[in-house]
Amino acid sequence: MSALVEQLPPLKEGAGAWIRKLETTTSQDRLAMGDIRALVTRCAGTVTTATLDRGTGTRNLVDRDPFDPYQNQWWGLLKEQFPTRGTRGGISGIRYKPGGEEGAAYLKRLEDTWEDVNGSHPHGLNNSLFRSEVERTLPQDIQKKLQDTVGLSTNDHPTWEAHVLHHLERYEEQAKEDKDEGASLRLQLVKLQLKEQQEKEKVRKNKDSKTAHHMAMEPAPQGGGGQPMTPMTPASLPQPPVPPPALTPVPQYFGPPMIDEGTTTILTDYANWKPWIDAHGCFHPPPDPPHTTLAVHRQPDELYQDEWNRHMEETRIQIAHQDIYVGPEGVAALALLGEELEQWYDVSGSVPHLTLGIAPDHFASSLGPMVKEATQSEWRPTKNPLIHRQKGGKDVPDKHPKENNDREQVLQTLAIAGYKCKQEKLHLAQPHVVFLGRRIGEDVRGMTQESKTAILKHPKPTNVQQMMAFLGLCNYSRQYVPDYTEKTAELRGMISAQGARNLKAKLEWTEPAEKAFEHLKASLHEAAALQAPDYEQPFHLDVTHRGPYVSGVLWQKQQGARRIFHYHSGTLEASEQGLPPCAKHLLATAQTLKKTAGITLNYPTVVHTSHRVK
């Protein structure tokens, strides 16, 4: 009872709000006469309860009798005893504010407030009073437009409400336009002030550099007497040495953090391609968190920063990224700025981008010009209107009409899918091709000799970052090596001992680690090519489980020989390693089937295990 009384508004301020709150709170309960008497007594005293009992004729009812048959009489008399204070339905103090709630929600809030205070929905004569009070809460411009609408006061409530919502919507649009225009003017003013300040600073520096340093001497007596000395000519004095150049302050970057909505972000794409990228060069991660720089100022500029914060206070920053560019300078992705951010971009000789990796001999500032040059490649049309060739590309004579027709079909298919390609990279009827470090052809796909040599000659890593780069290079070809996860466990343990985030930490090499490093390089260098499957034959999958490690081999029996398509290796989760042996073998089998599903494509597969699995 006490908890319910605390939720009810003061009864002295009006019975309407009190009754409405009580009915809402007890909507799932069936009240008795004793409950109502106790509530009224707690809120208004025993005299009020006795008056209501006499006035409604319920004095002879016992406390357990239901209250529902007498509810209307009690509520009517209670409203007479405690009328609503004021004549404006409790909404006179409310005012509409642009940029807050929508018009329909605002009117609904006024109706609910009116009903809470008065205990009834605004209708009939109350509806006219309700409309008048609602119009008082609106801005003066909307009030005037409603008053100028002929016959609006005599229309029904839905028509009046439609007019109000229309004017509220137009008012919001105008307020937003005024705000955007004001923000644009403030931005232009800030840019003018910045430019003026830069010009003044430039003039001051030029003036300081051109000012001659004079060392004038006033005439002074010699030896305490005699004629004064002839003053020395300033031009004959030696000039002071040139001051050492001032240290360039650290640039202050202004720009939002990278926001990339969607299931696959550019960072995920970069992580997927990183093994291939690492095979073409060594790139260090950028020192700063992922961001897109919009402007660079050599000195801190509070005016610029304040204007940025004010302009972006209610703006959701969204930057889309596309196309990862790999060059001698590093790795970066092109950033596509929206209309809100384009006016803020002010970096000469560059384009908006996201830095992903930096080459050892370059800086982060080199990535913007690299992306700009890559995006400005010129393309010229070919005979196929959907295909464009990079400017400077050579045409291939039509020596083989059938191959050219096939080529045209391939280019058409690529163009419809939205891709571009260079003609010299299109090969038809070739015995084999080299693609992404793979030699594909003759029903096999294997590592190129260049990739094997790069791994074999890879120097021994000395810190965590170099070890992660080496393992990333090897992981790209892990499907060619059986038991890969177990073979790299010792090397991964060296990273865990120092912490994966401690990139510059020195590694402690042990004899087992040395052997694991050399054995891994030899395994990849001697890795055999994988075969192409025959989908008319059943697949065979060998699954083994040793400790936490899972290994699998996908193969077929073709022409009496065992043809291997994929080596899988992994580990069980920590929570899975404590399960019974049969359960662990089931999990190992499920993991291997899932990892090889991209090859088997749900075709019949026979599983072979060292443990009976049902």
Coordinates of C-alpha atoms in Angstrom, one line a residue:
M1 CA 0.0 0.0 0.0
S2 CA 2.8 2.4 0.9
A3 CA 4.6 1.8 -2.4
L4 CA 1.3 2.5 -4.4
V5 CA 0.7 5.7 -2.4
E6 CA 4.2 7.0 -3.2
Q7 CA 3.5 6.6 -7.0
L8 CA 0.3 8.7 -6.9
P9 CA 0.3 12.4 -7.5
P10 CA -1.0 14.8 -4.7
L11 CA -4.8 14.5 -4.5
K12 CA -5.1 18.2 -3.5
E13 CA -3.8 19.2 -7.0
G14 CA -6.7 17.5 -8.7
A15 CA -8.5 14.2 -8.7
G16 CA -8.2 13.7 -12.4
A17 CA -4.5 13.0 -12.5
W18 CA -4.7 10.9 -9.3
I19 CA -7.5 8.7 -10.7
R20 CA -5.7 8.2 -14.0
K21 CA -2.4 7.2 -12.3
L22 CA -4.3 4.8 -10.0
E23 CA -6.1 3.1 -12.9
T24 CA -2.9 2.7 -14.9
T25 CA -1.0 1.3 -11.9
T26 CA -3.7 -1.2 -10.9
S27 CA -5.0 -2.2 -14.4
Q28 CA -4.1 -5.8 -13.7
D29 CA -5.7 -5.9 -10.2
R30 CA -9.3 -6.0 -9.0
L31 CA -9.8 -3.6 -6.2
A32 CA -12.2 -4.0 -3.3
M33 CA -14.0 -1.3 -1.3
G34 CA -11.5 -1.8 1.5
D35 CA -8.6 -1.0 -0.8
I36 CA -10.2 2.3 -2.1
R37 CA -11.1 3.4 1.4
A38 CA -7.5 2.7 2.6
L39 CA -6.0 4.7 -0.3
V40 CA -8.3 7.7 0.1
T41 CA -7.7 7.7 3.8
R42 CA -3.9 7.7 3.3
C43 CA -4.1 10.5 0.7
A44 CA -6.9 12.7 2.0
G45 CA -7.9 11.6 5.5
T46 CA -10.8 9.7 7.2
V47 CA -13.2 12.7 6.8
T48 CA -13.0 12.6 3.0
T49 CA -13.5 8.8 3.0
A50 CA -16.6 9.1 5.2
T51 CA -18.0 11.9 2.9
L52 CA -17.5 9.7 -0.2
D53 CA -19.2 6.7 1.5
R54 CA -22.2 8.8 2.4
G55 CA -22.4 10.6 -0.9
T56 CA -22.3 7.4 -3.0
G57 CA -24.4 5.2 -0.7
T58 CA -21.7 2.7 0.1
R59 CA -21.6 3.1 3.9
N60 CA -23.2 -0.4 4.4
L61 CA -20.8 -2.2 2.1
V62 CA -18.1 -4.3 3.7
D63 CA -14.4 -4.0 2.8
R64 CA -14.4 -7.3 0.7
D65 CA -17.2 -6.1 -1.6
P66 CA -16.0 -5.3 -5.2
F67 CA -15.4 -1.6 -6.0
D68 CA -16.2 -1.8 -9.8
P69 CA -20.0 -1.3 -9.5
Y70 CA -19.5 2.0 -7.6
Q71 CA -16.4 3.3 -9.4
N72 CA -18.2 6.0 -11.4
Q73 CA -20.0 7.4 -8.4
W74 CA -16.8 7.5 -6.3
W75 CA -14.7 9.2 -9.1
G76 CA -17.4 11.8 -9.8
L77 CA -17.7 12.8 -6.2
L78 CA -14.0 12.7 -5.7
K79 CA -13.5 15.2 -8.7
E80 CA -16.0 17.5 -7.1
Q81 CA -14.1 17.4 -3.8
F82 CA -10.7 17.9 -5.5
P83 CA -11.2 19.9 -8.7
T84 CA -8.3 20.5 -11.1
R85 CA -6.4 23.7 -10.3
G86 CA -6.2 26.2 -13.0
T87 CA -8.2 26.5 -16.2
R88 CA -5.7 25.6 -18.9
G89 CA -5.5 21.8 -18.4
G90 CA -2.0 21.8 -17.2
I91 CA -0.3 22.6 -20.6
S92 CA 0.0 26.4 -20.3
G93 CA 3.7 26.1 -19.2
I94 CA 4.7 23.8 -22.0
R95 CA 6.5 25.3 -25.1
Y96 CA 7.4 23.7 -28.4
K97 CA 11.2 23.6 -29.1
P98 CA 12.5 23.0 -32.6
G99 CA 14.9 20.0 -33.0
G100 CA 13.2 18.1 -30.2
E101 CA 10.4 15.7 -30.5
E102 CA 8.3 15.3 -33.7
G103 CA 5.0 17.2 -34.1
A104 CA 2.8 14.2 -33.7
A105 CA 4.6 13.1 -30.5
Y106 CA 4.3 16.7 -29.2
L107 CA 0.5 16.8 -29.7
K108 CA 0.2 13.4 -28.1
R109 CA 2.2 14.6 -25.0
L110 CA -0.2 17.6 -24.7
E111 CA -3.2 15.3 -24.9
D112 CA -1.8 13.0 -22.3
T113 CA -1.0 15.9 -20.0
W114 CA -4.5 17.3 -20.4
E115 CA -6.0 14.0 -19.6
D116 CA -3.8 13.5 -16.6
V117 CA -4.8 16.8 -15.2
N118 CA -8.5 16.9 -16.1
G119 CA -9.2 13.2 -15.9
S120 CA -10.9 13.2 -19.3
H121 CA -9.9 13.3 -23.0
P122 CA -10.4 16.7 -24.6
H123 CA -13.7 16.5 -26.6
G124 CA -16.8 18.6 -27.0
L125 CA -16.5 22.0 -25.4
N126 CA -13.2 20.9 -23.9
N127 CA -11.8 20.4 -27.4
S128 CA -12.1 24.1 -28.3
L129 CA -10.4 25.0 -25.0
F130 CA -7.7 22.3 -25.7
R131 CA -7.0 23.7 -29.2
S132 CA -6.7 27.2 -27.9
E133 CA -4.2 26.1 -25.2
V134 CA -2.2 24.0 -27.7
E135 CA -1.9 27.0 -30.0
R136 CA -0.6 29.1 -27.1
T137 CA 2.4 26.7 -26.7
L138 CA 3.4 27.0 -30.4
P139 CA 5.9 29.6 -31.8
Q140 CA 4.5 33.0 -32.8
D141 CA 4.9 32.3 -36.5
I142 CA 2.8 29.2 -36.4
Q143 CA 0.2 30.9 -34.2
K144 CA -0.2 33.7 -36.8
K145 CA -0.5 31.2 -39.7
L146 CA -3.2 29.2 -37.9
Q147 CA -5.1 32.4 -37.1
D148 CA -4.9 33.5 -40.8
T149 CA -6.4 30.2 -41.9
V150 CA -10.0 30.9 -42.7
G151 CA -12.6 28.6 -41.0
L152 CA -10.0 26.5 -39.2
S153 CA -11.7 27.0 -35.8
T154 CA -14.9 25.5 -37.1
N155 CA -13.3 22.4 -38.7
D156 CA -13.2 19.0 -37.0
H157 CA -10.3 18.0 -34.8
P158 CA -8.4 15.8 -37.4
T159 CA -8.4 18.8 -39.9
W160 CA -7.1 21.2 -37.2
E161 CA -4.5 18.6 -36.2
A162 CA -3.3 18.2 -39.8
H163 CA -2.8 22.0 -40.2
V164 CA -0.8 22.1 -36.9
L165 CA 1.4 19.2 -38.0
H166 CA 2.0 20.7 -41.4
H167 CA 3.1 24.0 -39.9
L168 CA 5.3 22.3 -37.4
E169 CA 7.0 20.3 -40.1
R170 CA 7.7 23.4 -42.2
Y171 CA 8.9 25.2 -39.1
E172 CA 11.4 22.4 -38.4
E173 CA 12.7 22.5 -42.0
Q174 CA 13.2 26.2 -41.9
A175 CA 15.0 26.0 -38.5
K176 CA 17.3 23.3 -39.9
E177 CA 18.0 25.4 -43.0
D178 CA 18.8 28.4 -40.8
K179 CA 21.1 26.3 -38.6
D180 CA 23.0 24.9 -41.6
E181 CA 23.3 28.3 -43.2
G182 CA 24.6 29.7 -39.9
A183 CA 27.1 26.9 -39.6
S184 CA 28.3 27.4 -43.2
L185 CA 28.7 31.2 -42.6
R186 CA 30.6 30.5 -39.4
L187 CA 32.8 28.0 -41.2
Q188 CA 33.6 30.6 -43.9
L189 CA 34.3 33.2 -41.3
V190 CA 36.7 30.8 -39.5
K191 CA 38.5 30.0 -42.8
L192 CA 38.8 33.8 -43.6
Q193 CA 40.2 34.4 -40.1
L194 CA 42.6 31.5 -40.5
K195 CA 43.8 32.8 -43.8
E196 CA 44.2 36.3 -42.5
Q197 CA 46.2 35.0 -39.5
Q198 CA 48.4 32.9 -41.8
E199 CA 49.1 35.9 -44.1
K200 CA 50.0 38.1 -41.1
E201 CA 52.3 35.4 -39.8
K202 CA 53.9 35.1 -43.2
V203 CA 54.5 38.8 -43.5
R204 CA 56.0 38.9 -40.0
K205 CA 58.4 36.1 -40.8
N206 CA 59.5 37.8 -44.0
K207 CA 60.0 41.1 -42.2
D208 CA 62.0 39.4 -39.4
S209 CA 64.3 37.7 -42.0
K210 CA 65.0 40.9 -43.9
T211 CA 65.6 43.2 -40.9
A212 CA 69.3 44.2 -40.7
H213 CA 70.9 43.6 -37.3
H214 CA 72.7 47.0 -36.4
M215 CA 75.2 47.5 -33.6
A216 CA 75.2 51.2 -33.2
M217 CA 77.8 52.9 -30.8
E218 CA 77.1 56.2 -29.2
P219 CA 80.1 58.7 -29.0
A220 CA 82.0 58.3 -25.7
P221 CA 85.0 60.1 -24.2
Q222 CA 88.5 58.4 -24.5
G223 CA 90.2 57.8 -21.2
G224 CA 87.9 60.1 -19.4
G225 CA 88.6 63.1 -21.6
G226 CA 89.3 64.5 -25.0
Q227 CA 87.1 64.5 -28.0
P228 CA 84.5 61.7 -28.5
M229 CA 85.2 58.8 -30.7
T230 CA 84.0 58.7 -34.3
P231 CA 81.0 56.3 -34.3
M232 CA 81.5 53.1 -36.2
T233 CA 79.4 52.6 -39.3
P234 CA 76.8 49.9 -38.8
A235 CA 77.6 48.4 -42.2
S236 CA 81.2 47.8 -41.2
L237 CA 80.2 45.7 -38.2
P238 CA 80.2 41.9 -38.6
Q239 CA 76.6 40.5 -38.8
P240 CA 75.5 38.2 -36.1
P241 CA 75.5 34.5 -37.0
V242 CA 72.4 33.0 -38.5
P243 CA 70.2 31.6 -35.8
P244 CA 69.7 27.8 -35.9
P245 CA 66.4 26.7 -37.6
A246 CA 63.6 26.3 -35.2
L247 CA 62.2 22.8 -34.6
T248 CA 59.1 22.2 -36.6
P249 CA 56.2 21.7 -34.2
V250 CA 54.4 18.3 -34.3
P251 CA 51.4 18.7 -36.7
Q252 CA 48.0 18.8 -35.2
Y253 CA 45.5 16.6 -37.1
F254 CA 41.9 17.4 -37.2
G255 CA 39.6 14.6 -38.4
P256 CA 36.9 12.2 -37.2
P257 CA 37.6 8.6 -36.3
M258 CA 36.8 6.1 -39.0
I259 CA 33.2 5.0 -38.9
D260 CA 32.3 2.2 -41.3
E261 CA 28.9 0.7 -40.9
G262 CA 28.1 -2.7 -42.4
T263 CA 28.9 -6.3 -42.0
T264 CA 32.3 -6.2 -43.7
T265 CA 34.5 -3.2 -42.8
I266 CA 37.6 -2.1 -44.7
L267 CA 39.7 -3.3 -41.8
T268 CA 38.3 -6.8 -42.1
D269 CA 39.0 -6.7 -45.9
Y270 CA 42.6 -5.6 -45.1
A271 CA 43.0 -8.4 -42.5
N272 CA 41.9 -11.0 -45.1
W273 CA 44.3 -9.6 -47.7
K274 CA 47.2 -9.0 -45.3
P275 CA 49.0 -12.3 -45.9
W276 CA 49.1 -11.6 -49.6
I277 CA 50.1 -8.0 -49.0
D278 CA 52.9 -9.1 -46.7
A279 CA 54.3 -11.3 -49.4
H280 CA 54.9 -8.2 -51.5
G281 CA 56.6 -6.0 -48.9
C282 CA 57.1 -5.3 -45.2
F283 CA 54.7 -2.6 -43.9
H284 CA 54.5 -1.2 -40.4
P285 CA 51.2 -0.4 -38.8
P286 CA 50.5 3.4 -38.5
P287 CA 51.3 4.9 -35.1
D288 CA 47.8 6.5 -34.7
P289 CA 44.5 4.8 -34.4
P290 CA 42.5 4.4 -37.7
H291 CA 41.3 7.8 -38.8
T292 CA 40.8 10.0 -41.8
T293 CA 42.7 13.3 -41.7
L294 CA 40.7 16.3 -42.9
A295 CA 43.2 19.1 -42.2
V296 CA 46.7 19.6 -40.9
H297 CA 47.8 22.7 -38.9
R298 CA 51.3 23.3 -37.7
Q299 CA 50.1 25.1 -34.6
P300 CA 47.2 24.2 -32.3
D301 CA 44.2 26.2 -33.4
E302 CA 41.5 26.4 -30.8
L303 CA 39.2 28.5 -33.1
Y304 CA 39.2 25.7 -35.7
Q305 CA 38.6 23.0 -33.1
D306 CA 35.8 24.9 -31.4
E307 CA 34.1 25.4 -34.8
W308 CA 34.5 21.8 -35.7
N309 CA 32.9 20.7 -32.4
R310 CA 30.0 23.0 -32.8
H311 CA 29.4 22.1 -36.4
M312 CA 29.6 18.3 -35.7
E313 CA 27.7 18.4 -32.4
E314 CA 24.5 16.9 -33.9
T315 CA 25.9 15.4 -37.1
R316 CA 26.5 11.6 -37.4
I317 CA 29.9 11.2 -39.1
Q318 CA 29.9 8.5 -41.7
I319 CA 32.9 7.8 -43.9
A320 CA 32.8 5.0 -46.5
H321 CA 36.0 3.3 -47.7
Q322 CA 36.7 1.4 -50.9
D323 CA 39.7 0.0 -52.8
I324 CA 42.9 -0.9 -51.0
Y325 CA 46.0 0.5 -52.7
V326 CA 49.4 -1.1 -52.2
G327 CA 52.5 0.8 -53.3
P328 CA 56.1 1.4 -52.4
E329 CA 55.0 4.0 -49.9
G330 CA 52.6 1.7 -48.0
V331 CA 49.0 0.5 -47.9
A332 CA 45.9 2.8 -47.8
A333 CA 42.2 2.8 -48.6
L334 CA 40.4 5.5 -50.4
A335 CA 37.9 7.4 -48.2
L336 CA 34.6 8.8 -49.5
L337 CA 33.5 11.8 -47.6
G338 CA 29.9 12.9 -47.3
E339 CA 28.6 16.4 -48.0
E340 CA 29.0 17.4 -44.3
L341 CA 32.8 16.6 -44.4
E342 CA 33.8 17.6 -47.9
Q343 CA 33.9 21.3 -47.0
W344 CA 36.3 20.6 -44.1
Y345 CA 38.9 18.7 -46.2
D346 CA 42.0 20.9 -46.7
V347 CA 45.1 18.9 -47.4
S348 CA 46.9 19.9 -50.6
G349 CA 48.4 17.3 -52.9
S350 CA 46.4 14.5 -51.2
V351 CA 43.0 12.8 -51.2
P352 CA 41.0 11.5 -48.2
H353 CA 42.3 8.1 -47.2
L354 CA 42.8 5.6 -44.4
T355 CA 46.4 4.6 -43.7
L356 CA 46.7 0.8 -43.2
G357 CA 50.4 0.2 -43.4
I358 CA 53.6 2.3 -43.9
A359 CA 56.8 1.3 -45.7
P360 CA 60.0 1.5 -43.6
D361 CA 61.5 4.3 -45.7
H362 CA 58.3 6.4 -45.9
F363 CA 56.0 8.4 -43.7
A364 CA 52.2 8.5 -43.2
S365 CA 52.1 11.7 -45.2
S366 CA 53.3 9.8 -48.3
L367 CA 50.1 7.7 -48.5
G368 CA 47.8 10.5 -49.6
P369 CA 49.7 11.5 -52.7
M370 CA 50.1 7.8 -53.6
V371 CA 46.3 7.2 -53.4
K372 CA 45.7 10.4 -55.4
E373 CA 48.0 9.3 -58.2
A374 CA 46.3 5.9 -58.3
T375 CA 42.8 7.3 -58.5
Q376 CA 43.7 9.7 -61.3
S377 CA 44.6 6.9 -63.8
E378 CA 43.0 7.7 -67.2
W379 CA 41.0 5.1 -69.0
R380 CA 39.9 5.1 -72.7
P381 CA 37.0 3.2 -74.2
T382 CA 37.4 0.0 -76.3
K383 CA 35.2 -1.5 -78.9
N384 CA 33.1 -2.8 -76.0
P385 CA 31.3 0.3 -74.5
L386 CA 31.3 -1.4 -71.1
I387 CA 35.1 -1.9 -71.1
H388 CA 37.7 0.8 -70.6
R389 CA 41.4 0.2 -70.9
Q390 CA 44.1 2.2 -69.0
K391 CA 45.6 4.9 -71.1
G392 CA 48.8 3.8 -72.7
G393 CA 47.8 0.1 -73.0
K394 CA 48.6 -1.6 -76.2
D395 CA 46.0 -3.2 -78.5
V396 CA 46.5 -6.9 -79.3
P397 CA 46.0 -7.7 -83.0
D398 CA 43.2 -10.2 -83.7
K399 CA 45.3 -13.2 -84.7
H400 CA 42.9 -15.7 -83.2
P401 CA 39.2 -14.7 -83.8
K402 CA 37.8 -17.5 -81.6
E403 CA 40.1 -16.5 -78.6
N404 CA 39.0 -12.9 -79.1
N405 CA 35.4 -13.9 -79.1
D406 CA 36.0 -15.8 -75.8
R407 CA 37.9 -12.8 -74.5
E408 CA 35.0 -10.5 -75.4
Q409 CA 32.6 -12.7 -73.5
V410 CA 34.8 -12.7 -70.4
L411 CA 35.2 -8.9 -70.5
Q412 CA 31.4 -8.5 -71.0
T413 CA 30.8 -10.6 -67.9
L414 CA 33.3 -8.7 -65.8
A415 CA 31.9 -5.3 -67.0
I416 CA 28.3 -6.3 -66.1
A417 CA 29.6 -7.2 -62.6
G418 CA 31.3 -3.8 -62.3
Y419 CA 34.9 -4.8 -62.7
K420 CA 37.7 -3.3 -64.8
C421 CA 40.8 -5.2 -66.1
K422 CA 43.8 -4.8 -68.2
Q423 CA 43.9 -6.7 -71.5
E424 CA 47.5 -7.8 -71.0
K425 CA 46.4 -9.6 -67.8
L426 CA 43.8 -11.6 -69.6
H427 CA 45.1 -15.1 -70.6
L428 CA 43.1 -17.7 -72.5
A429 CA 44.2 -21.2 -73.4
Q430 CA 47.3 -21.0 -71.2
P431 CA 48.8 -24.2 -69.7
H432 CA 49.1 -22.5 -66.4
V433 CA 48.9 -19.0 -64.9
V434 CA 50.5 -17.3 -61.9
F435 CA 48.0 -15.5 -59.6
L436 CA 48.5 -14.2 -56.0
G437 CA 51.6 -16.2 -55.4
R438 CA 50.0 -19.4 -56.8
R439 CA 50.9 -21.4 -59.9
I440 CA 47.5 -22.8 -61.2
G441 CA 47.2 -25.2 -64.1
E442 CA 47.4 -28.8 -65.3
D443 CA 44.8 -29.8 -62.7
V444 CA 47.0 -28.6 -59.8
R445 CA 47.6 -25.5 -57.8
G446 CA 50.8 -24.9 -55.9
M447 CA 53.0 -22.3 -54.4
T448 CA 55.3 -20.4 -56.8
Q449 CA 59.0 -21.0 -56.6
E450 CA 59.4 -17.3 -55.7
S451 CA 57.1 -17.7 -52.7
K452 CA 58.9 -20.7 -51.5
T453 CA 62.3 -19.0 -51.9
A454 CA 61.1 -15.9 -50.0
I455 CA 60.0 -18.1 -47.0
L456 CA 63.2 -20.2 -47.1
K457 CA 65.5 -17.2 -47.1
H458 CA 63.4 -15.2 -44.5
P459 CA 65.7 -14.0 -41.7
K460 CA 65.0 -15.0 -38.1
P461 CA 62.7 -12.5 -36.5
T462 CA 64.1 -10.5 -33.6
N463 CA 60.9 -8.9 -32.1
V464 CA 57.2 -9.6 -31.9
Q465 CA 56.3 -7.5 -34.9
Q466 CA 58.7 -9.4 -37.2
M467 CA 57.5 -12.7 -35.9
M468 CA 53.9 -11.8 -36.6
A469 CA 54.8 -10.7 -40.1
F470 CA 56.6 -14.0 -40.7
L471 CA 53.7 -16.1 -39.4
G472 CA 51.3 -14.0 -41.5
L473 CA 53.4 -14.9 -44.6
C474 CA 53.3 -18.6 -43.7
N475 CA 49.6 -18.6 -42.8
Y476 CA 48.8 -17.7 -46.4
S477 CA 50.0 -21.1 -47.5
R478 CA 49.0 -23.2 -44.4
Q479 CA 46.7 -25.5 -46.5
Y480 CA 49.9 -27.0 -48.2
V481 CA 51.4 -28.2 -44.9
P482 CA 50.0 -31.0 -42.7
D483 CA 49.8 -30.4 -39.0
Y484 CA 50.6 -26.7 -39.6
T485 CA 49.1 -25.5 -36.3
E486 CA 51.1 -27.9 -34.2
K487 CA 54.3 -27.0 -36.1
T488 CA 53.8 -23.2 -35.4
A489 CA 52.8 -23.7 -31.7
E490 CA 56.4 -23.0 -30.4
L491 CA 56.7 -19.8 -32.5
R492 CA 53.2 -18.5 -31.4
G493 CA 54.2 -19.2 -27.8
M494 CA 57.1 -16.8 -28.2
I495 CA 54.6 -14.0 -29.1
S496 CA 52.3 -14.9 -26.2
A497 CA 55.2 -14.7 -23.8
Q498 CA 55.9 -11.1 -24.7
G499 CA 52.4 -10.0 -25.5
A500 CA 50.9 -9.5 -29.0
R501 CA 50.6 -5.8 -28.4
N502 CA 54.2 -5.3 -27.4
L503 CA 55.4 -5.2 -31.0
K504 CA 59.0 -4.0 -30.2
A505 CA 59.6 -6.6 -27.5
K506 CA 62.7 -8.8 -28.1
L507 CA 62.1 -12.5 -28.6
E508 CA 63.9 -15.1 -26.5
W509 CA 65.0 -17.9 -28.9
T510 CA 65.4 -21.4 -27.5
E511 CA 66.6 -24.6 -29.1
P512 CA 63.0 -25.9 -29.6
A513 CA 62.1 -22.6 -31.2
E514 CA 65.1 -22.6 -33.5
K515 CA 64.1 -26.1 -34.7
A516 CA 60.5 -25.2 -35.2
F517 CA 61.5 -22.1 -37.2
E518 CA 63.7 -24.1 -39.6
H519 CA 61.3 -27.0 -39.8
L520 CA 58.4 -24.7 -40.8
K521 CA 60.5 -23.0 -43.5
A522 CA 61.6 -26.4 -44.9
S523 CA 58.0 -27.7 -44.8
L524 CA 56.7 -24.8 -46.9
H525 CA 59.7 -24.9 -49.3
E526 CA 59.1 -28.6 -49.9
A527 CA 55.3 -28.4 -50.0
A528 CA 53.7 -30.3 -52.9
A529 CA 51.0 -28.9 -55.2
L530 CA 47.4 -29.6 -54.4
Q531 CA 45.2 -31.5 -56.9
A532 CA 41.9 -30.5 -58.5
P533 CA 38.9 -32.6 -57.3
D534 CA 36.7 -34.8 -59.4
Y535 CA 33.1 -34.2 -58.3
E536 CA 32.0 -37.5 -59.8
Q537 CA 34.1 -39.4 -57.2
P538 CA 33.4 -39.5 -53.5
F539 CA 35.7 -37.4 -51.2
H540 CA 37.6 -38.9 -48.3
L541 CA 38.5 -37.0 -45.1
D542 CA 41.1 -38.2 -42.6
V543 CA 40.6 -36.6 -39.2
T544 CA 43.1 -37.0 -36.3
H545 CA 43.1 -35.5 -32.8
R546 CA 46.2 -35.2 -30.6
G547 CA 45.9 -33.1 -27.4
P548 CA 44.5 -29.7 -28.3
Y549 CA 45.4 -30.1 -32.0
V550 CA 43.1 -31.1 -34.9
S551 CA 44.4 -32.3 -38.2
G552 CA 42.6 -33.3 -41.4
V553 CA 43.4 -34.3 -45.0
L554 CA 40.9 -34.1 -47.8
W555 CA 41.6 -36.4 -50.7
Q556 CA 40.2 -38.7 -53.4
K557 CA 41.3 -41.9 -55.1
Q558 CA 41.9 -41.0 -58.7
Q559 CA 43.3 -43.5 -61.2
G560 CA 44.5 -45.7 -58.4
A561 CA 46.5 -42.9 -56.7
R562 CA 45.7 -40.7 -53.6
R563 CA 45.1 -37.1 -54.7
I564 CA 45.3 -34.5 -51.9
F565 CA 43.2 -31.3 -52.1
H566 CA 43.6 -29.6 -48.7
Y567 CA 45.4 -29.9 -45.4
H568 CA 43.5 -28.6 -42.4
S569 CA 44.9 -27.9 -38.9
G570 CA 43.5 -26.2 -35.9
T571 CA 42.9 -26.4 -32.2
L572 CA 39.9 -27.1 -29.9
E573 CA 38.6 -24.4 -27.7
A574 CA 39.7 -24.4 -24.0
S575 CA 36.2 -25.4 -22.9
E576 CA 36.2 -28.3 -25.4
Q577 CA 39.5 -29.8 -24.4
G578 CA 38.1 -31.1 -21.1
L579 CA 35.3 -33.2 -22.8
P580 CA 35.4 -37.0 -23.1
P581 CA 37.5 -38.4 -26.0
C582 CA 34.5 -39.3 -28.1
A583 CA 33.1 -35.8 -27.8
K584 CA 36.5 -34.3 -28.7
H585 CA 36.7 -36.4 -31.8
L586 CA 33.2 -35.4 -32.8
L587 CA 34.2 -31.7 -32.5
A588 CA 37.4 -32.3 -34.5
T589 CA 35.4 -34.0 -37.2
A590 CA 32.8 -31.2 -37.3
Q591 CA 35.6 -28.5 -37.4
T592 CA 37.4 -30.2 -40.3
L593 CA 34.1 -30.8 -42.3
K594 CA 33.3 -27.1 -41.9
K595 CA 36.7 -25.9 -43.1
T596 CA 36.7 -28.2 -46.2
A597 CA 33.1 -27.5 -47.1
G598 CA 34.3 -24.9 -49.7
I599 CA 35.8 -27.7 -51.7
T600 CA 33.4 -30.6 -51.1
L601 CA 30.4 -28.4 -51.8
N602 CA 28.1 -30.9 -49.9
Y603 CA 29.2 -33.8 -52.2
P604 CA 29.4 -37.3 -50.6
T605 CA 32.3 -37.4 -48.2
V606 CA 33.7 -40.5 -46.3
V607 CA 35.2 -39.6 -42.9
H608 CA 38.1 -41.7 -41.5
T609 CA 39.1 -41.2 -37.9
S610 CA 41.3 -42.9 -35.3
H611 CA 38.3 -43.1 -33.0
R612 CA 34.9 -44.6 -33.6
V613 CA 32.4 -41.8 -34.1
K614 CA 28.7 -42.3 -34.4

